[in-house]
mmCIF file of C-alpha atoms and ligand atoms in Angstrom:
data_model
loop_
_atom_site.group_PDB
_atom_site.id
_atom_site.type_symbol
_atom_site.label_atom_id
_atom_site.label_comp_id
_atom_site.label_asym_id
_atom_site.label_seq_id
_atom_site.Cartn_x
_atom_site.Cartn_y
_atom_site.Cartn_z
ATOM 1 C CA UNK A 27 -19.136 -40.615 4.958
ATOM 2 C CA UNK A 28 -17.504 -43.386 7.101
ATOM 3 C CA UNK A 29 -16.493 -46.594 4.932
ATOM 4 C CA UNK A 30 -16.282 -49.596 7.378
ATOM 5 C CA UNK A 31 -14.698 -52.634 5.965
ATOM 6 C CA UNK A 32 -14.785 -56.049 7.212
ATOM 7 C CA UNK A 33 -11.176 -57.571 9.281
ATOM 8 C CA UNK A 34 -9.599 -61.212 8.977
ATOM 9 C CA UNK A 35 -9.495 -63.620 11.229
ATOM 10 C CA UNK A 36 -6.100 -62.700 12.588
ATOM 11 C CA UNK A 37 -7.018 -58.856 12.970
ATOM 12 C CA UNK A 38 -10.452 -59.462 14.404
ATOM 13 C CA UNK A 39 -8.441 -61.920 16.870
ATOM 14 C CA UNK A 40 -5.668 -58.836 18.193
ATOM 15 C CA UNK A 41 -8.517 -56.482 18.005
ATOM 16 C CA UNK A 42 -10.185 -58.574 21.006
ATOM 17 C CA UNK A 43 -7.489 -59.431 22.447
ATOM 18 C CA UNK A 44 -6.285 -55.473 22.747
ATOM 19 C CA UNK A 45 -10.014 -54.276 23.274
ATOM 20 C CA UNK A 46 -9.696 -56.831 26.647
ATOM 21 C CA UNK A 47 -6.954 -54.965 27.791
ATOM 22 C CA UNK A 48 -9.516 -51.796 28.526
ATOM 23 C CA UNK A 49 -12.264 -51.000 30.750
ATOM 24 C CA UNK A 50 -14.858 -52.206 28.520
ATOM 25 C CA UNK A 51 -18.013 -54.181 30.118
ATOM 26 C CA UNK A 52 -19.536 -56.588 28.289
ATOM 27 C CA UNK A 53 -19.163 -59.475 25.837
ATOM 28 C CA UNK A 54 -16.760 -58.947 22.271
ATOM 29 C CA UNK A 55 -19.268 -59.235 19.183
ATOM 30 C CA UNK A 56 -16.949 -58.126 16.562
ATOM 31 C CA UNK A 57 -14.314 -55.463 15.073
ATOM 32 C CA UNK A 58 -14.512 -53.789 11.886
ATOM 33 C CA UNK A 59 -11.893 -51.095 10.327
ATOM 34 C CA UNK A 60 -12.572 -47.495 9.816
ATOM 35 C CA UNK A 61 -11.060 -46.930 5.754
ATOM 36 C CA UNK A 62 -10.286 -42.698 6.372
ATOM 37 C CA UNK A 63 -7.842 -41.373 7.960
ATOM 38 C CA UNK A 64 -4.036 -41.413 5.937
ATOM 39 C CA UNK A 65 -1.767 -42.449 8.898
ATOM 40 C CA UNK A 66 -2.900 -44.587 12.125
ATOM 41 C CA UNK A 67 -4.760 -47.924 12.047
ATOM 42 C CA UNK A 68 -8.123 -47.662 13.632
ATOM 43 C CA UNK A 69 -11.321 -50.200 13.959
ATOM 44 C CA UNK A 70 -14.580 -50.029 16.024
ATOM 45 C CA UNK A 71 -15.239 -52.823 18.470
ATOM 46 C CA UNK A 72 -18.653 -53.468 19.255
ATOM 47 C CA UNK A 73 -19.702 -55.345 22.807
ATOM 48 C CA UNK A 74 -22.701 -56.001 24.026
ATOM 49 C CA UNK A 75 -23.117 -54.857 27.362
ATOM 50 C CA UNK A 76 -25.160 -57.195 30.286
ATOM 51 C CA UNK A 77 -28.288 -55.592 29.526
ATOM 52 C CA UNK A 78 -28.381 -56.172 26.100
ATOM 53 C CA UNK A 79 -27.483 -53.168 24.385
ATOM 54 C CA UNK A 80 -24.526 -52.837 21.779
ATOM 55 C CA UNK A 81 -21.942 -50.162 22.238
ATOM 56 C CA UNK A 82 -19.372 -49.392 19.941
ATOM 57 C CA UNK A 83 -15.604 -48.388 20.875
ATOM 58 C CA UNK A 84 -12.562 -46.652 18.788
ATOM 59 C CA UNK A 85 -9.266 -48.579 18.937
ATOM 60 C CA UNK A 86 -6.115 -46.986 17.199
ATOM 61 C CA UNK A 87 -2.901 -48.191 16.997
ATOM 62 C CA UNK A 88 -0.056 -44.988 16.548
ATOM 63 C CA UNK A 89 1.510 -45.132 13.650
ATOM 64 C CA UNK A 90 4.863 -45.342 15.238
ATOM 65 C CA UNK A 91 6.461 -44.808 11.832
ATOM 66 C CA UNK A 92 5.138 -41.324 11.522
ATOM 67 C CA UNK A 93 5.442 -40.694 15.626
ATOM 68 C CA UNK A 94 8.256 -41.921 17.013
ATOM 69 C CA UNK A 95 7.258 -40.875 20.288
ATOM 70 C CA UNK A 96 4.136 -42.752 20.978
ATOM 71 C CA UNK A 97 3.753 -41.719 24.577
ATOM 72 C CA UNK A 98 4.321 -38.238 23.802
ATOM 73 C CA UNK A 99 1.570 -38.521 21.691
ATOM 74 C CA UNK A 100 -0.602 -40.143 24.464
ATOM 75 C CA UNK A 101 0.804 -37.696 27.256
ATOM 76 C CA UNK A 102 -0.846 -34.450 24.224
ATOM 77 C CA UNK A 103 -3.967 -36.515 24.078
ATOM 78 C CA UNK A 104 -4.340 -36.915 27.484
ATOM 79 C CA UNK A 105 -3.529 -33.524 28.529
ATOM 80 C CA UNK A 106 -6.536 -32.365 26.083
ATOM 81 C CA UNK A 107 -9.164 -34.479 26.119
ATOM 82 C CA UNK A 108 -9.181 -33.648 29.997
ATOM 83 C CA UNK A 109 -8.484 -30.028 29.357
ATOM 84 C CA UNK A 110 -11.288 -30.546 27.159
ATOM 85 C CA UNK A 111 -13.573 -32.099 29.580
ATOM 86 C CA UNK A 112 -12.919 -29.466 32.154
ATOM 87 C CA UNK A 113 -13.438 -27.062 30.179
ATOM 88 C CA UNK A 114 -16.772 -27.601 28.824
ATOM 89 C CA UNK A 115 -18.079 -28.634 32.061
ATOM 90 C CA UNK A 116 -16.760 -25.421 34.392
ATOM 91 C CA UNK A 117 -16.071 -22.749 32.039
ATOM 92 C CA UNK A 118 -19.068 -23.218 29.635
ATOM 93 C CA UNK A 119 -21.725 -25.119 31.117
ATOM 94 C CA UNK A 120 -22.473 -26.248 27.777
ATOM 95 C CA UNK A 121 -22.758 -30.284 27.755
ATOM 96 C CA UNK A 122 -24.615 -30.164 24.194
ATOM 97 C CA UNK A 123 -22.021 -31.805 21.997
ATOM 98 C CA UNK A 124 -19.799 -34.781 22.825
ATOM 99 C CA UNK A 125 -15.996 -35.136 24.122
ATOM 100 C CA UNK A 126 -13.706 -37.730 23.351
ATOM 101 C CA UNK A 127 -12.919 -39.603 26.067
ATOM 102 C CA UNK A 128 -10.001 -42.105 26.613
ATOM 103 C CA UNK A 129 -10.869 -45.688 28.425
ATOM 104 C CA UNK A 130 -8.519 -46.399 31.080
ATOM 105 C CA UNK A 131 -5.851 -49.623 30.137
ATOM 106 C CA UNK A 132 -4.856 -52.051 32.558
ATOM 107 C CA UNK A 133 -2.455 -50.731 35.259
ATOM 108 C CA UNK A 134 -3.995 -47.086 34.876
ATOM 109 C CA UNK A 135 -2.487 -46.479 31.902
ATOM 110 C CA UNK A 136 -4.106 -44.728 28.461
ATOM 111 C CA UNK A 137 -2.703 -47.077 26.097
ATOM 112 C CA UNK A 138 -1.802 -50.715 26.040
ATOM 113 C CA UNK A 139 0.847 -52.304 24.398
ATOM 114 C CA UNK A 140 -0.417 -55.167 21.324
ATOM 115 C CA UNK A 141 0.671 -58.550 21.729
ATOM 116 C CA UNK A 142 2.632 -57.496 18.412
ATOM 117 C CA UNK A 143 4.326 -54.147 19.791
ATOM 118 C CA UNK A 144 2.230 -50.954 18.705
ATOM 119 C CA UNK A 145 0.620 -48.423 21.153
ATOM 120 C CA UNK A 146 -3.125 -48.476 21.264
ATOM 121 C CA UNK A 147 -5.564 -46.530 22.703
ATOM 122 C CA UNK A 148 -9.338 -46.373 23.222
ATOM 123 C CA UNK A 149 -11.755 -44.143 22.754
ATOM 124 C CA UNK A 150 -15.688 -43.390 23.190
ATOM 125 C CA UNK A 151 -17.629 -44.036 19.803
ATOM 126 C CA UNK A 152 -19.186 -40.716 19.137
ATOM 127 C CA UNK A 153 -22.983 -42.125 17.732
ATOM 128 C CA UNK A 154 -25.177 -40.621 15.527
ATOM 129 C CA UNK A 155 -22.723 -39.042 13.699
ATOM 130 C CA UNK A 156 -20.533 -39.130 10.516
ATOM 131 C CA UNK A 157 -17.907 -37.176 8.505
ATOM 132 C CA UNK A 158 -17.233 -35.520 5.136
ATOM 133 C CA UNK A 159 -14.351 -36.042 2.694
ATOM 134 C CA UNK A 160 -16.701 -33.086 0.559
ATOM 135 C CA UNK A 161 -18.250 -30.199 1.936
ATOM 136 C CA UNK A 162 -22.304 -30.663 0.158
ATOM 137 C CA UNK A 163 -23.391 -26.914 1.407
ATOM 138 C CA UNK A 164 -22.546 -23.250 3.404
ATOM 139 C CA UNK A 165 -23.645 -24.882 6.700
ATOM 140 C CA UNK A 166 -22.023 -27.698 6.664
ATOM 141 C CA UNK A 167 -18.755 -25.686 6.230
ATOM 142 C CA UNK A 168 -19.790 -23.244 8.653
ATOM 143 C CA UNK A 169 -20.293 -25.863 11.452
ATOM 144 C CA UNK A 170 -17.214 -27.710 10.677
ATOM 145 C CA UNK A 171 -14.850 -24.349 10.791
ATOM 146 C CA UNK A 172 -16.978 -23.001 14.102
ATOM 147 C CA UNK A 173 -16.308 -26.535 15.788
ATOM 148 C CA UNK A 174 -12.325 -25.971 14.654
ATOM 149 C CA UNK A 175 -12.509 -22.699 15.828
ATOM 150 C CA UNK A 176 -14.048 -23.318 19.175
ATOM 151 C CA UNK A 177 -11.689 -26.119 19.612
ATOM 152 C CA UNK A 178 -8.667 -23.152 19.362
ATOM 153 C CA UNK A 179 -10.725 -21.268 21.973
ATOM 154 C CA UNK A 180 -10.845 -24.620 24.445
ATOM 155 C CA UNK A 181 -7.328 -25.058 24.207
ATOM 156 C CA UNK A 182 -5.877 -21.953 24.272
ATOM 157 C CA UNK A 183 -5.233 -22.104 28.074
ATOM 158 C CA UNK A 184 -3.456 -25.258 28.301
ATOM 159 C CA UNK A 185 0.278 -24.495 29.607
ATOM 160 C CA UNK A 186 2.505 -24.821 26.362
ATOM 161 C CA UNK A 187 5.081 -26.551 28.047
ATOM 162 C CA UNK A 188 2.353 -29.288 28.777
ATOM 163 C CA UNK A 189 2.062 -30.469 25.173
ATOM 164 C CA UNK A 190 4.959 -31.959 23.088
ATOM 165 C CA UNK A 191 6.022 -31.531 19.526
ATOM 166 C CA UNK A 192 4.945 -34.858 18.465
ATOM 167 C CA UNK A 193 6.051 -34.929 14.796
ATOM 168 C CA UNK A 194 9.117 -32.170 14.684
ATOM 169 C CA UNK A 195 8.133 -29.376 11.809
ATOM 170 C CA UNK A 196 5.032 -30.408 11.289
ATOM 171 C CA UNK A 197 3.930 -27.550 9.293
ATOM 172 C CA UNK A 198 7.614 -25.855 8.563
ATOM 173 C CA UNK A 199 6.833 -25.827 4.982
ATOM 174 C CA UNK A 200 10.387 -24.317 4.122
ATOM 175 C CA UNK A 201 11.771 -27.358 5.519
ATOM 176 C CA UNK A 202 9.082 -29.352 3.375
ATOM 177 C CA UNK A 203 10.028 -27.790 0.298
ATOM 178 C CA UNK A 204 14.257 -28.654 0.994
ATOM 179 C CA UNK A 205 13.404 -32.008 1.607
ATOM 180 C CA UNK A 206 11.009 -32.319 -1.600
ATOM 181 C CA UNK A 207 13.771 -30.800 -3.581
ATOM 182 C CA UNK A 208 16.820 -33.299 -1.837
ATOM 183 C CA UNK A 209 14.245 -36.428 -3.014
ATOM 184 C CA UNK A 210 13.879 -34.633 -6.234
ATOM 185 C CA UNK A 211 17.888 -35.175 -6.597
ATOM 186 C CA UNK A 212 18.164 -38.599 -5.308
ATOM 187 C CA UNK A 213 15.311 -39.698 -7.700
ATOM 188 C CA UNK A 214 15.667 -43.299 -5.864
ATOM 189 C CA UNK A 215 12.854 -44.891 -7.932
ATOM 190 C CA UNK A 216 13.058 -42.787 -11.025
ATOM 191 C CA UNK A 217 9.943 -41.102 -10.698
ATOM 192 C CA UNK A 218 11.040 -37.555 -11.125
ATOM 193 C CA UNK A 219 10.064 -38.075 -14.835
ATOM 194 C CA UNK A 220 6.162 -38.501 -13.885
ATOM 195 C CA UNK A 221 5.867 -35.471 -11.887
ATOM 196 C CA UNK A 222 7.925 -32.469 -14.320
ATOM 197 C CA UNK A 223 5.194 -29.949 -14.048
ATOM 198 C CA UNK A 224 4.352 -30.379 -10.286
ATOM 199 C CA UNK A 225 7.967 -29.591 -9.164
ATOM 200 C CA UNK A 226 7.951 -26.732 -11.742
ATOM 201 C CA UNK A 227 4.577 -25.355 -10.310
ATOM 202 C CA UNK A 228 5.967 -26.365 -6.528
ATOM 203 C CA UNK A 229 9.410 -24.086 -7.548
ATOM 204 C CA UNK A 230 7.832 -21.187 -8.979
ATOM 205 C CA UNK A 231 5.903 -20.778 -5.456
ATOM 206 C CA UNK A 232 9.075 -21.578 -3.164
ATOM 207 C CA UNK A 233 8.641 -17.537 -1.518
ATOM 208 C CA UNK A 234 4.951 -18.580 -0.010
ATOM 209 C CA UNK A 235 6.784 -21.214 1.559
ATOM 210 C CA UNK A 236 8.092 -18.570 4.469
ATOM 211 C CA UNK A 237 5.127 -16.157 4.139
ATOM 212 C CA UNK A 238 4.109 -17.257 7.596
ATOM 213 C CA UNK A 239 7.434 -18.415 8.761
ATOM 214 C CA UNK A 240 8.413 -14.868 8.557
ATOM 215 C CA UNK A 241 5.706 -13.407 10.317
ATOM 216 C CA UNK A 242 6.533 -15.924 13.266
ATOM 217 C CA UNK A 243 10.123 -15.273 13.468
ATOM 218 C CA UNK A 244 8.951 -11.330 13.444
ATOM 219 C CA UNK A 245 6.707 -12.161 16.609
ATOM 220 C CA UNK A 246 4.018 -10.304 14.455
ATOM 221 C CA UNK A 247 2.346 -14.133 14.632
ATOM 222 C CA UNK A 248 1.697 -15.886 17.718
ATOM 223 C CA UNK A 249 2.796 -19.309 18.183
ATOM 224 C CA UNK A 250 -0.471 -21.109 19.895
ATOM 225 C CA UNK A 251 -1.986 -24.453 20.798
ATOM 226 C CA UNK A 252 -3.156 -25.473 17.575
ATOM 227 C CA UNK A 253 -5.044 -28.824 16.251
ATOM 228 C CA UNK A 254 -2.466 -28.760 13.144
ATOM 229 C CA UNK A 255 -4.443 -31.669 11.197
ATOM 230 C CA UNK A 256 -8.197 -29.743 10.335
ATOM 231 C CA UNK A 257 -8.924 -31.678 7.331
ATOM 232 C CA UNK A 258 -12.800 -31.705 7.235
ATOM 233 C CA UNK A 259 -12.861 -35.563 7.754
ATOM 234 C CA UNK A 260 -11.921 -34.925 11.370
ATOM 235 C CA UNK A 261 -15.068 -33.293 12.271
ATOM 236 C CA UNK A 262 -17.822 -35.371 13.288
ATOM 237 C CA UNK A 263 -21.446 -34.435 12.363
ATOM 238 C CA UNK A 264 -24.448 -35.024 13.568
ATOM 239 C CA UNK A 265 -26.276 -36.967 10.895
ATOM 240 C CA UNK A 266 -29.918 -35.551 11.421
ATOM 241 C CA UNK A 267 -28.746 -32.016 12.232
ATOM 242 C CA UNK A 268 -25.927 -32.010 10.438
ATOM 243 C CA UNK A 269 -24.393 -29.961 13.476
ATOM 244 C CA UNK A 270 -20.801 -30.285 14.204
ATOM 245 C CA UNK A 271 -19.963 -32.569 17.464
ATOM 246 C CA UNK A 272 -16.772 -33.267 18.211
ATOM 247 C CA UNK A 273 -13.248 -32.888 16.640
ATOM 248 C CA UNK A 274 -11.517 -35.948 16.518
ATOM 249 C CA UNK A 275 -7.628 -36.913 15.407
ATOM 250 C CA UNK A 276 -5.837 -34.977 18.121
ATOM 251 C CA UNK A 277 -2.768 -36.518 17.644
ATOM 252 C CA UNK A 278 -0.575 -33.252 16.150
ATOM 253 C CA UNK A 279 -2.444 -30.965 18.843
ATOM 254 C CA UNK A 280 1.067 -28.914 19.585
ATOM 255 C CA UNK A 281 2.063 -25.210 19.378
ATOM 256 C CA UNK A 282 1.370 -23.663 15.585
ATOM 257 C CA UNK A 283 -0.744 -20.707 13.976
ATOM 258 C CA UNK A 284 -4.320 -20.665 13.459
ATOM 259 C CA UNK A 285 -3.234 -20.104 10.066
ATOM 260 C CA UNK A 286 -2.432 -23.420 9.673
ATOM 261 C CA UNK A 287 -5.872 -25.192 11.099
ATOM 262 C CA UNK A 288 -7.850 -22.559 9.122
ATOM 263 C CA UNK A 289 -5.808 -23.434 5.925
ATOM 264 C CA UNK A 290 -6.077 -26.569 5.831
ATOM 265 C CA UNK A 291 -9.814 -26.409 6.792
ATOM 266 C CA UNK A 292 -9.830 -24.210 3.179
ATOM 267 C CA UNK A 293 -7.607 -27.130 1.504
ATOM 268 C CA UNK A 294 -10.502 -29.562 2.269
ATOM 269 C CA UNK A 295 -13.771 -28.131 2.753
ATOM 270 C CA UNK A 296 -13.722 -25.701 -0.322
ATOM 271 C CA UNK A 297 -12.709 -28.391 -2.986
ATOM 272 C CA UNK A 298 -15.690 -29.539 -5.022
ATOM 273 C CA UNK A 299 -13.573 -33.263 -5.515
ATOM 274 C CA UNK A 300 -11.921 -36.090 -3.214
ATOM 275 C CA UNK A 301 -8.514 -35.457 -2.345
ATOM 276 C CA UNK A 302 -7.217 -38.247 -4.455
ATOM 277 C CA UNK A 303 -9.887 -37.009 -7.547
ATOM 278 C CA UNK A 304 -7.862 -38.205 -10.737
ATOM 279 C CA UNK A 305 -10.223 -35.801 -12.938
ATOM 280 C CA UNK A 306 -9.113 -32.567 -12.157
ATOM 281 C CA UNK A 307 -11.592 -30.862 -14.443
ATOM 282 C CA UNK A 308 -14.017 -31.837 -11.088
ATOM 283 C CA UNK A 309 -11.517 -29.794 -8.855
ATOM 284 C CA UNK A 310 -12.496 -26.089 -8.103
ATOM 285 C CA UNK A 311 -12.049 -24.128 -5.570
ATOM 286 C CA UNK A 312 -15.537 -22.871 -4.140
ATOM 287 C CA UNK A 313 -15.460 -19.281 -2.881
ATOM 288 C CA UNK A 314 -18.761 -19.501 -1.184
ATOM 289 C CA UNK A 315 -17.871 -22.574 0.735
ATOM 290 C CA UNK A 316 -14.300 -20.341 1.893
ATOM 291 C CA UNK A 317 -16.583 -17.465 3.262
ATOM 292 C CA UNK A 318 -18.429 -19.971 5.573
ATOM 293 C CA UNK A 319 -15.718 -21.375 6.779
ATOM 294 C CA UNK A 320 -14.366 -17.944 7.634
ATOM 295 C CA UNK A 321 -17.323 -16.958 9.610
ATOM 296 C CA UNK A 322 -17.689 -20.281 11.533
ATOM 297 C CA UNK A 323 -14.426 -19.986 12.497
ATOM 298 C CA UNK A 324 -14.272 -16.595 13.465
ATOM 299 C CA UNK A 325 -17.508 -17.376 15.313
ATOM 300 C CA UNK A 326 -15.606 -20.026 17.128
ATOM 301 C CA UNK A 327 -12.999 -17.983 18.925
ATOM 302 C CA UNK A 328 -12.560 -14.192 19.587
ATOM 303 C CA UNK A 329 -9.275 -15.060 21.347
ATOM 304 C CA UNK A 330 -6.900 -14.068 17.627
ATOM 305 C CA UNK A 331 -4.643 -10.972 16.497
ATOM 306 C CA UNK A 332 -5.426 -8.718 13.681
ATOM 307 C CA UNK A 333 -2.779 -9.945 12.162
ATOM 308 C CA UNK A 334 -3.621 -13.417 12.748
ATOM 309 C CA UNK A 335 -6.999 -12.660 11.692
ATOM 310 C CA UNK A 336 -5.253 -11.047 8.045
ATOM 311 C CA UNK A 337 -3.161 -13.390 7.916
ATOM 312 C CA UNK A 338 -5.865 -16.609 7.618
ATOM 313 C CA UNK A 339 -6.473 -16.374 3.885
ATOM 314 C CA UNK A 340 -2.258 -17.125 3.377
ATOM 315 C CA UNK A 341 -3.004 -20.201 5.445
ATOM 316 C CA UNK A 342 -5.381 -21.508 3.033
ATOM 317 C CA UNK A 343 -2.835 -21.223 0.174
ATOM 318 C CA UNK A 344 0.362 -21.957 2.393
ATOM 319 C CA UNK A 345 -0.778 -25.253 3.750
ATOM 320 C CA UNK A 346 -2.490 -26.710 0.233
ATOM 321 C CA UNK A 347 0.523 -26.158 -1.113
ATOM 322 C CA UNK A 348 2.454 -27.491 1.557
ATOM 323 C CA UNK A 349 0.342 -30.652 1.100
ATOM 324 C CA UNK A 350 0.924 -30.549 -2.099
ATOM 325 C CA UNK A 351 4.887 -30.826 -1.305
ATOM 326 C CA UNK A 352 4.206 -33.553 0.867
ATOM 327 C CA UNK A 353 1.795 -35.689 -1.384
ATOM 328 C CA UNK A 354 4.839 -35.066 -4.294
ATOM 329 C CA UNK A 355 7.878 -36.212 -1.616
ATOM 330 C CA UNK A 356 5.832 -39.299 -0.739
ATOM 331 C CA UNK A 357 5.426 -40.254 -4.578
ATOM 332 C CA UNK A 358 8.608 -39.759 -5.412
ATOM 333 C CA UNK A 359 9.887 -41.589 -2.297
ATOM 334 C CA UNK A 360 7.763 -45.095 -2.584
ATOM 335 C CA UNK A 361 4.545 -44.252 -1.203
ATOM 336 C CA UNK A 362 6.137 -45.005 2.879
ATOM 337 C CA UNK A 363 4.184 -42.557 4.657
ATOM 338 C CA UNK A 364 0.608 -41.764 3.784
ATOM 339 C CA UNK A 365 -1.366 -44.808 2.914
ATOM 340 C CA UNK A 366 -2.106 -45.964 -0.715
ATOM 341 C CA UNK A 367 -4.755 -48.100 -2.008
ATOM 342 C CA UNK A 368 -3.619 -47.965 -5.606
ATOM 343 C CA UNK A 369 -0.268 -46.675 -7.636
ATOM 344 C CA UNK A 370 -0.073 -43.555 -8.321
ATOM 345 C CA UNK A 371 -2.346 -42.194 -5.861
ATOM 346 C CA UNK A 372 -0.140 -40.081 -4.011
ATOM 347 C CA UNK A 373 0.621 -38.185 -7.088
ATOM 348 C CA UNK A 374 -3.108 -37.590 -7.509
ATOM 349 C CA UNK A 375 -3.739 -36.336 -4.198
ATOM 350 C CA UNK A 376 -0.481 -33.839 -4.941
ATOM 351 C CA UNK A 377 -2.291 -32.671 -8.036
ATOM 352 C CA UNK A 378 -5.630 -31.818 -6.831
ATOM 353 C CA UNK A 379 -3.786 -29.770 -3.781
ATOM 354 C CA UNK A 380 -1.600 -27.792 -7.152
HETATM 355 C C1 GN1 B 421 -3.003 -37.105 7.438
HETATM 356 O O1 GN1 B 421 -4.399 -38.800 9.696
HETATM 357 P P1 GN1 B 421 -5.163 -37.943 8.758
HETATM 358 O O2 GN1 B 421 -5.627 -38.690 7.567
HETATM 359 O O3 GN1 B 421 -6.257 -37.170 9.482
HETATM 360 C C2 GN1 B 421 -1.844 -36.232 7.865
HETATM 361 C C3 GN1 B 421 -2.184 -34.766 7.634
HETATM 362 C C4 GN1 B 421 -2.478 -34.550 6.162
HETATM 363 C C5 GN1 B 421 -3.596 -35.487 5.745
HETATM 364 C C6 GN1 B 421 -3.827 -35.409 4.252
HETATM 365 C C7 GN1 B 421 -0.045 -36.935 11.102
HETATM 366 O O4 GN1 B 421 -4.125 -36.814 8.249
HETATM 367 O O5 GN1 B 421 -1.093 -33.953 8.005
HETATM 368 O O6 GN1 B 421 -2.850 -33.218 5.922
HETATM 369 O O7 GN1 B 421 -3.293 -36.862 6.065
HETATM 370 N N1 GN1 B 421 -1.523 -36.471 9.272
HETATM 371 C C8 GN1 B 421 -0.241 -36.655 9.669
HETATM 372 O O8 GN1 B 421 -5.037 -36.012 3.943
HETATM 373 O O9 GN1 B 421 0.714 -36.571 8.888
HETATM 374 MG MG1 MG B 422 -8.011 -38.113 10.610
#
């Protein structure tokens, strides 16, 4: 579920002061912060419109840390929510769920820049609707891999050469396992000692690390538009229904496999814990929950390979591990890149991934 927490004085003050700088009508109320979500800053600013009613907005600030090329993130996001948009009006008629939908910044721009520095952007509040760190039941994970799926179908005719590699290698997970193993021998902070059987477990797997690398270099994969961040929190859900919505977090949307959005759609929806779940007795891997997320997904989008299609299952154990790697290098490293709300947390989210 959503956990909305409560802003200073000073961040309820910039989040005004940036939510002025869009084409929002209506009087401020107030801004609270959105507590999921591992990388960018983002709060919900509510106004209240001349007639009376409340409506609630999305603002993010890009974690320029982790993208160093804001406005090629903003140029991707752009490109798809409109694709997007398009899409589901010409092509499929079909105006059931609901699109994100960037507000326009002063001077026509996307994004406006904080008083601060940062990027920022605005978005619609998708009501009604919440999302999942666990997967409760089948339909749930259905609905959540269908709405992944479909989103592969939607995008799968945007020109390539129209979306940037925001965050180089993304999902290279050779390249992820060198790097783990250079911070492994650097051991700046000493923590090498804490983690002994995580790197053994992480070396005795290094082969899966090109499983799908191979098949890409082959050309037996295709290289497609892909979502690249399918974690089941970035699925909204309707909260009667329980239907999916809307996929959210499009900031990786760049050329990948669908291996990699249906693994990690298997790395969150078929645990039984939290990511950062400390007792990993709770941690198991439920097989039921994997074969509905296979068929929503393949129900989403006839548009794969056989091979792609064989190849899906690898994903699953390709990119947990991979996350794995990463959780580990960001332990070892300080804790600089995904958020933390306590020590050693980092550590625990690499060990429920292992
Ligand atoms: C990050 O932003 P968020 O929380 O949806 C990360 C993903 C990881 C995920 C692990 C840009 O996703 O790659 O799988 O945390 N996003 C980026 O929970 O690194
Ligand atoms: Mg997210």
């Amino acid at each position: 579920m959503n956990a909305y927490s409560p802003v200073n004085d000073d961040l309820q003050k910039t989040i005004e002061a940036i939510s002025h700088e869009f084409a929002i009508a209506g009087d401020f109320v107030e801004g609270v912060e959105i507590n999921s979500g591992l990388i960018n800053s983002t709060y919900i600013a509510s106004y209240k419109r001349p007639n009376g009613d409340i409506r609630r907005y999305v603002l993010q600030r890009i974690n320029e840390q982790v993208f160093p090329d804001p406005l090629a993130v903003m140029n991707n996001v752009e490109c798809v929510t409109r694709h997007i948009n398009w899409k589901v009006l010409r092509v499929k008629r079909d105006l059931g769920g609901q699109t994100l939908n960037l507000y326009p910044a002063r001077g026509g721009r996307s994004f406006a820049t904080g008083d601060s520095g940062g990027i920022w952007r605005c978005y619609n509040f998708i009501e009604g609707c919440h999302t999942y760190e666990i997967v409760e039941n089948t339909r749930q994970a259905y609905q959540a891999a269908r709405a992944f799926g479909s989103f592969q179908d939607l995008v799968s005719d945007i020109d390539v050469e129209d979306v940037k590699e925001t965050i180089k290698d993304f999902h290279n997970t050779e390249k992820r396992f060198q790097r783990l193993m250079e911070v492994i021998a650097a051991d700046s902070l000493g923590r090498v000692q804490h983690a002994q059987d995580e790197i053994q477990f992480i070396k005795e797997r290094e082969d899966l690390c090109s499983r799908l690398l191979n098949l890409l270099r082959s050309g037996d994969l295709p290289e497609r538009i892909t979502h690249n961040d399918t974690k089941l929190n970035n699925v909204m859900m309707d909260s009667e229904t329980d239907e999916a919505v809307c996929v959210i977090d499009l900031d990786t949307v760049m050329p990948g496999l669908s291996a990699y959005d249906f693994g990690d759609l298997v790395r969150t929806a078929t645990s039984s814990a939290a990511e950062d779940e400390t007792d990993l007795s709770k941690v198991e891997m439920r097989i039921a929950m994997f074969e509905a997320l296979a068929e929503g997904y393949m129900d989403g989008c006839d548009c794969r390979t056989p091979c792609e299609i064989e190849k899906l299952v690898t994903g699953g154990k390709v990119i947990t591990l991979e996350t794995g790697i990463r959780f580990l290098t960001d332990y070892l490293e300080g804790d600089v890149y995904f958020k933390t709300s306590r020590d050693g947390q980092n550590l625990d989210r690499c060990r429920t991934q292992l």
